[in-house]
XYZ file of C-alpha atoms in Angstrom:
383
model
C -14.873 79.643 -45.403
C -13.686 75.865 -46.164
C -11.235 75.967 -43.541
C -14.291 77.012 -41.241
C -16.770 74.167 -43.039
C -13.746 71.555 -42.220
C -13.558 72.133 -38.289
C -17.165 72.290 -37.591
C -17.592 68.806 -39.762
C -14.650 67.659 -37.798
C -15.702 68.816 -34.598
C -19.483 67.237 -35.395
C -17.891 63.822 -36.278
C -16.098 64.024 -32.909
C -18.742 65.033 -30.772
C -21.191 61.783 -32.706
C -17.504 59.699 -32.350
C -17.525 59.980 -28.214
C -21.459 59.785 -28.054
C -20.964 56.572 -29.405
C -18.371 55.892 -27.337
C -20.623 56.890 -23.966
C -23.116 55.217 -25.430
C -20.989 51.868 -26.173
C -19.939 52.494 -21.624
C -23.427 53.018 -20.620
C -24.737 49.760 -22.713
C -21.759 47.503 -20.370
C -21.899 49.023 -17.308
C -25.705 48.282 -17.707
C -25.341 44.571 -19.414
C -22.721 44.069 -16.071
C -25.415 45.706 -13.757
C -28.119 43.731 -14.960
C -25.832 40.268 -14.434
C -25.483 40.873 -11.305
C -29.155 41.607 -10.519
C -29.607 38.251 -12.294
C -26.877 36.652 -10.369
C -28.062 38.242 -7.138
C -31.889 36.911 -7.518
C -30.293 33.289 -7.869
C -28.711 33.795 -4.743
C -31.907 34.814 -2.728
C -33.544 32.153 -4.290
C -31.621 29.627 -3.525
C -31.340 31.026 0.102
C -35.149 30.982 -0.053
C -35.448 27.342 -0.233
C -32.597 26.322 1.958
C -34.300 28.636 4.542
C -37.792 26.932 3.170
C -35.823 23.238 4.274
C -34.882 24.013 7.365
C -37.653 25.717 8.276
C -39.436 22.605 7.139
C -36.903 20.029 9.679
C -36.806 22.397 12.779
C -37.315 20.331 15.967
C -38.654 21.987 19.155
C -38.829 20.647 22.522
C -40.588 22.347 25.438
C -41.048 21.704 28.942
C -42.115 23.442 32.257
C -39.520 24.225 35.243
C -39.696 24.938 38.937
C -38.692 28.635 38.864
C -36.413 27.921 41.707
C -34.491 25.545 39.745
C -33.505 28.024 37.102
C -30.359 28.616 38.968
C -29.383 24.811 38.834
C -30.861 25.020 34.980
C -28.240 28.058 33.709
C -25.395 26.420 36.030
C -22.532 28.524 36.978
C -21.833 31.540 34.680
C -24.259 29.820 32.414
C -21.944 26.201 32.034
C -25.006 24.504 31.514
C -26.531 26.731 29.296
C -23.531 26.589 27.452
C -22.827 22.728 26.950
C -26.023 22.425 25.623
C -26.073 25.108 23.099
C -22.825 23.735 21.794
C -24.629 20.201 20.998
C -24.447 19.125 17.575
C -27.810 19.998 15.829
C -28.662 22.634 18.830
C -29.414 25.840 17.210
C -31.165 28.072 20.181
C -31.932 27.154 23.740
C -34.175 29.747 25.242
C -34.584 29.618 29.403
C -38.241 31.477 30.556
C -39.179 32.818 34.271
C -41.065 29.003 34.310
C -39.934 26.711 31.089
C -37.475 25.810 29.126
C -37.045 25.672 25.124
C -34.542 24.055 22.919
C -34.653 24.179 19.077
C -32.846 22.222 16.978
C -32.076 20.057 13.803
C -33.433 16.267 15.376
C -35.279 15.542 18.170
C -32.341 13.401 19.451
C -30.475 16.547 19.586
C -32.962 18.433 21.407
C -33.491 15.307 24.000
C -29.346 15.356 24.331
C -29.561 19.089 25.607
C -32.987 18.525 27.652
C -30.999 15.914 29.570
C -28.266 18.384 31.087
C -31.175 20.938 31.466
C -34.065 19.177 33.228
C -33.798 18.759 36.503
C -36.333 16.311 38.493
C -36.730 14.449 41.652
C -36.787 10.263 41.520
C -37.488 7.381 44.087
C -36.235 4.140 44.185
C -37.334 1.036 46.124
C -35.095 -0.528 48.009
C -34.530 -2.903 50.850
C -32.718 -2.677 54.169
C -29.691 -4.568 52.738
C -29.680 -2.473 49.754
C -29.681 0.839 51.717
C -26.931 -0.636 53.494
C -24.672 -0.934 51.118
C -26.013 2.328 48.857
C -24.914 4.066 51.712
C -21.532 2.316 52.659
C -19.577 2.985 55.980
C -19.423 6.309 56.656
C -21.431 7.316 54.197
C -18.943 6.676 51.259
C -20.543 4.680 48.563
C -23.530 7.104 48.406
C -21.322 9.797 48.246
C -19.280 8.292 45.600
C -22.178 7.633 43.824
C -23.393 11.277 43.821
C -20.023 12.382 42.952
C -19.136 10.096 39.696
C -23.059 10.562 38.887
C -23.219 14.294 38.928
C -26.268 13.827 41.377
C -27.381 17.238 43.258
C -28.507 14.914 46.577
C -28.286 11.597 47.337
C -30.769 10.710 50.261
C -32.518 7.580 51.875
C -35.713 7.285 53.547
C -35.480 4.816 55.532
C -39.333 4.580 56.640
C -40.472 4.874 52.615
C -37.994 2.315 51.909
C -36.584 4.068 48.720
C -33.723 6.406 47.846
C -34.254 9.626 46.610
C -32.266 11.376 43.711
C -32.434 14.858 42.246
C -30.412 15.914 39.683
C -30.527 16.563 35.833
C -31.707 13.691 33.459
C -28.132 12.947 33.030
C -27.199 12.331 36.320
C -30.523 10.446 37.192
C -29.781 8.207 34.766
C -26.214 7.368 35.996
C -27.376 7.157 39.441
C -29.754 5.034 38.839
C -27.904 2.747 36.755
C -25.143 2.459 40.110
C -28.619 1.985 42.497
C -29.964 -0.713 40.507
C -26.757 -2.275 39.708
C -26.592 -2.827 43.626
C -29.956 -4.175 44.431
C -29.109 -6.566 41.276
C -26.020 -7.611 42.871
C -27.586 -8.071 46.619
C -30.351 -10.248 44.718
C -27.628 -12.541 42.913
C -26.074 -12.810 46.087
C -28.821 -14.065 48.176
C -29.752 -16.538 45.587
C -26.241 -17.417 45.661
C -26.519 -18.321 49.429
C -29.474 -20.022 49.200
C -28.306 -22.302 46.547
C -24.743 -22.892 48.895
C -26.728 -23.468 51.886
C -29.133 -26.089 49.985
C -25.784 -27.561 49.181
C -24.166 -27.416 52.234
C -27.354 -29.219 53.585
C -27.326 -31.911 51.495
C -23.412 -32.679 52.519
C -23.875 -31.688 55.490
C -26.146 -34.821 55.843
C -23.490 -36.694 54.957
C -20.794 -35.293 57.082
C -22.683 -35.924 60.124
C -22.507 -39.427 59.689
C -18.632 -39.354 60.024
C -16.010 -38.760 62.326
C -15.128 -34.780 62.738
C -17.865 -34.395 59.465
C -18.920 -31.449 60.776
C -16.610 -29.318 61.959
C -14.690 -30.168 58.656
C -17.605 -29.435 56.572
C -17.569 -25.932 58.648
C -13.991 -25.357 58.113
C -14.023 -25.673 54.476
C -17.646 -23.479 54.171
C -17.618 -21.629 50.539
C -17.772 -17.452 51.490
C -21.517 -17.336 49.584
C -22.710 -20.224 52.375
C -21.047 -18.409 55.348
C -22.435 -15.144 54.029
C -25.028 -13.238 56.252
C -28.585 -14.310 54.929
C -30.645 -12.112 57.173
C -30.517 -8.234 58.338
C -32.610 -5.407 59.888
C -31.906 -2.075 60.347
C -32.783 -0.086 63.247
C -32.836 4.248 63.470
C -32.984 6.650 65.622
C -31.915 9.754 66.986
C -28.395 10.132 66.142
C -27.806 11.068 69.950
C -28.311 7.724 70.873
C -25.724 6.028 69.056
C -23.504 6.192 72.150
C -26.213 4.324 73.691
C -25.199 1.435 71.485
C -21.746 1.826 70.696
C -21.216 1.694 74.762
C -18.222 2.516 76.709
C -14.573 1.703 74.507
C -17.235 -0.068 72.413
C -18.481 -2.694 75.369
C -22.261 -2.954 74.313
C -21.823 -2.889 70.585
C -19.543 -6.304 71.480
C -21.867 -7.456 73.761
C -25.135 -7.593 71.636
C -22.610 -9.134 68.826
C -21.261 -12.171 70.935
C -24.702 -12.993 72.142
C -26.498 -12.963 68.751
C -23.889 -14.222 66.526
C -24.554 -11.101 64.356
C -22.613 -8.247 62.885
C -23.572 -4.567 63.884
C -22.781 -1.903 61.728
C -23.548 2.326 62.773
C -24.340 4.690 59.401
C -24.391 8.411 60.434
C -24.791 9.101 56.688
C -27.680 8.916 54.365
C -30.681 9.496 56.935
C -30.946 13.182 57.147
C -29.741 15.875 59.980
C -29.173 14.291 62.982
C -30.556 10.924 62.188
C -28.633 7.868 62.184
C -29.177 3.753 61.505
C -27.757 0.495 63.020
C -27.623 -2.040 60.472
C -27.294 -5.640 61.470
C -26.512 -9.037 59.657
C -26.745 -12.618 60.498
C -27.309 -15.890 59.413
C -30.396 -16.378 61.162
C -33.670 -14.504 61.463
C -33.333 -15.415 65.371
C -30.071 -14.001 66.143
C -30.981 -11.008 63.961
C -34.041 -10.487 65.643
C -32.614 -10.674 69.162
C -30.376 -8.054 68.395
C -32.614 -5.471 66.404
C -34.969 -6.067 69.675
C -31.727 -4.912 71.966
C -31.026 -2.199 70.044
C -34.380 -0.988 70.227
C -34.504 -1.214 73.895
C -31.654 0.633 74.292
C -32.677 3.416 72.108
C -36.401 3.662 72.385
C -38.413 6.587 74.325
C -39.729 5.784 77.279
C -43.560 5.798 77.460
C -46.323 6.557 79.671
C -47.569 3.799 82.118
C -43.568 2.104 82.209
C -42.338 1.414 85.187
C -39.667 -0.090 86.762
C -37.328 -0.546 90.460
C -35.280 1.847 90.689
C -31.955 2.389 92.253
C -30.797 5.545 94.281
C -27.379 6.397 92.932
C -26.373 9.507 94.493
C -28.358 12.062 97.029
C -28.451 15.342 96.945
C -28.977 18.500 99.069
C -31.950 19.206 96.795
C -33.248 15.708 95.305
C -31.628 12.320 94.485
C -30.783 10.792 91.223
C -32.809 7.141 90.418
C -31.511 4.717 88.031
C -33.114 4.399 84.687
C -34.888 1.314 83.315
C -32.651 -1.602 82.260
C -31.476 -2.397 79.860
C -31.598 1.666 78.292
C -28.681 3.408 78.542
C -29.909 6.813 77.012
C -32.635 7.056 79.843
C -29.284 6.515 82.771
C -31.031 8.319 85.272
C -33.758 10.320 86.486
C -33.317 13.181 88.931
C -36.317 13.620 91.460
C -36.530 16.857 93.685
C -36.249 16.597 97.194
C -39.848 17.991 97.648
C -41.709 16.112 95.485
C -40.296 12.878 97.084
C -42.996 10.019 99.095
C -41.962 11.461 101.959
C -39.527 14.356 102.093
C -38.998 14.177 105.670
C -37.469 11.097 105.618
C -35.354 11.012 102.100
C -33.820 7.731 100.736
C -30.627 6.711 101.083
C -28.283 5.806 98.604
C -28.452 1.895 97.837
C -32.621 2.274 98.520
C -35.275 0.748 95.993
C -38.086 2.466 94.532
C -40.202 1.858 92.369
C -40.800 4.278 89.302
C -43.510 4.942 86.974
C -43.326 7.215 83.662
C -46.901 9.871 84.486
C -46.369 11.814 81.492
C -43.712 12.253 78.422
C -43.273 15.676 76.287
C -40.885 17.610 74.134
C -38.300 17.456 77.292
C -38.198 13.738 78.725
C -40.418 11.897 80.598
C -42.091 12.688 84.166
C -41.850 10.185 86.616
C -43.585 9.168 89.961
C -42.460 7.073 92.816
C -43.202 5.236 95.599
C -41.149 3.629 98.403
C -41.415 0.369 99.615
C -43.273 1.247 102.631
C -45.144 4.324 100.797
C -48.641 4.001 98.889
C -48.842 6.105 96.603
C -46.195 8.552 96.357
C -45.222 12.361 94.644
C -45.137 13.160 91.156
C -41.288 13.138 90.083
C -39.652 15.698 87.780
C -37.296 13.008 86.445
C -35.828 13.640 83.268
């Protein structure tokens, strides 16, 4: 019977010894549990109020697009898109079916990425001079422009008097920068000239008075006071331009060495199948005389113009007239054999006749003529 008493109070103060011990392993795991619920809320909290902070310094920036620009917006496989999301202080950039959203730390931020996104359309006024050079022989300033700009189109309306840009803020603003850096330099250099040429007056005055005075005074002429001071610029169909340029180059020469001015073509710069002639002098006369010629030799003909004409071939079925001096594009009209003054009795070649434009449409101009010894006459089918 004691042995028996002696294991059950053993086994009792065993059983109370690991209760305690459970006990003691429930009371940390619990303390450690409840740390980390404490440590945990600090976290949140302080996530809370950085979330509270930013929330508080968000930026936004909005603005309607073209939907057809959205291509030109995303860029290819989304480069645009891209570059701007990668901004610093850009946190979202959001592209709709008709605007545009960019969200972000600063408005500068949001401004830097609005400038590769928005696209927009911008005129500039400028002169005949300055569209000259904007556009450059051949077409390769304005092209270079566009180019080291980033410009989407580069074009110049010549009866508005203004070049147009379209491109993303970014490249508006560098193309701008170029256009206005030109029309600053063409201003600088006409003030330039005048200033030479009051100069070169004033000596001038003086030189005459002595032997040779003036053709030394010539001679020695600074660049700025032998610089063209005048220009004009003449368009028109870019079919025409041989009309100009003439045979090997012949009537392009000739209008130069009778005016005294320079004569430059531009195919470039004045939409499809448009083209210019731009001319410089150093007086309004000479540059006036030639813009005149130019626009002789170019211009349509119009109804009520007439002129003597010249048979220059004949035909089984009609003969072909001269056209009216001095245009080259209008060369000749051909006139049906029946609807000639008198078709019995056809001219020869060599004969005169004189010519009258009845009527002008889409195809040329209708002409009607009269012999010498004919009142009157048939209606031509010149063209």
């Amino acid at each position: 019977d004691e042995e028996e008493g002696a294991r059950e109070e053993r086994g009792a103060r065993e059983k109370a010894e690991v209760e305690a011990a459970l006990a003691r392993r429930q009371g940390s795991v619990l303390g450690q549990h409840r740390l980390h619920l404490k440590e945990m809320d600090s976290m949140i909290e302080a996530h809370r109020k950085k979330l509270e902070e930013s929330i508080s310094e968000r930026v936004s920036e909005r603005w309607d697009v073209d939907p057809d620009t959205i291509g030109l917006i995303v860029g290819p496989k989304g480069v645009n898109i891209k570059r701007a999301r990668e901004l610093e202080g850009v946190w979202s950039v959001t592209v709709g079916d008709a605007d545009v959203v960019v969200v972000g730390s600063s408005a500068e931020a949001c401004a830097a990425a609005r400038n590769i996104l928005e696209f927009a359309r911008i005129e500039i006024p400028v002169t005949s001079r300055d569209r000259a050079v904007i556009v450059g022989k051949g077409g390769k300033n304005a092209k270079d422009i566009q180019t080291q700009s980033g410009l989407r189109s580069m074009q110049v309306d010549e009866r508005a008097g203004v070049v147009v840009l379209f491109g993303n803020r970014e490249s508006l603003t560098k193309g701008t920068r170029a256009v206005e850096l030109i029309k600053k330099f063409n201003v600088e250099e006409s003030e330039l000239y005048e200033e030479s040429r009051g100069l070169m007056t004033s000596v001038g005055m003086y030189a005459s008075q002595q032997p040779d005075g003036e053709e030394a005074l010539s001679a020695h002429a600074p660049p700025a006071a032998r610089a063209p001071a005048f220009d004009a610029e003449v368009e028109m169909d870019e079919r025409a331009v041989g009309a100009v340029i003439g045979s090997k180059g012949s009537v392009i020469r000739q209008i130069a060495d009778a005016t005294g001015c320079k004569l430059d073509v531009m195919r470039e710069g004045y939409g499809v199948g448009r083209a210019a002639v731009y001319i410089s002098g150093r007086d309004m006369e000479g540059v006036e005389d030639a813009a005149s010629w130019v626009r002789a030799l170019v211009s349509p003909l119009a109804v009520g113009e007439a002129w003597e004409a010249t048979v220059i071939d004949v035909l089984a079925n009609g003969v072909r007239l001269s056209g009216p001096p001095p245009r080259l594009t209008h060369k000749e009209h051909f006139l049906p054999v029946h609807l000639l003054p008198d078709p019995d009795a056809p001219p020869v070649l060599g004969d005169k006749v004189h010519v009258t434009v009845a009527s002008v449409d889409e195809r040329g101009a209708r002409v009607r003529v009269t012999g010498s010894e004919v009142d009157g006459g048939g209606y031509g089918g010149g063209r």
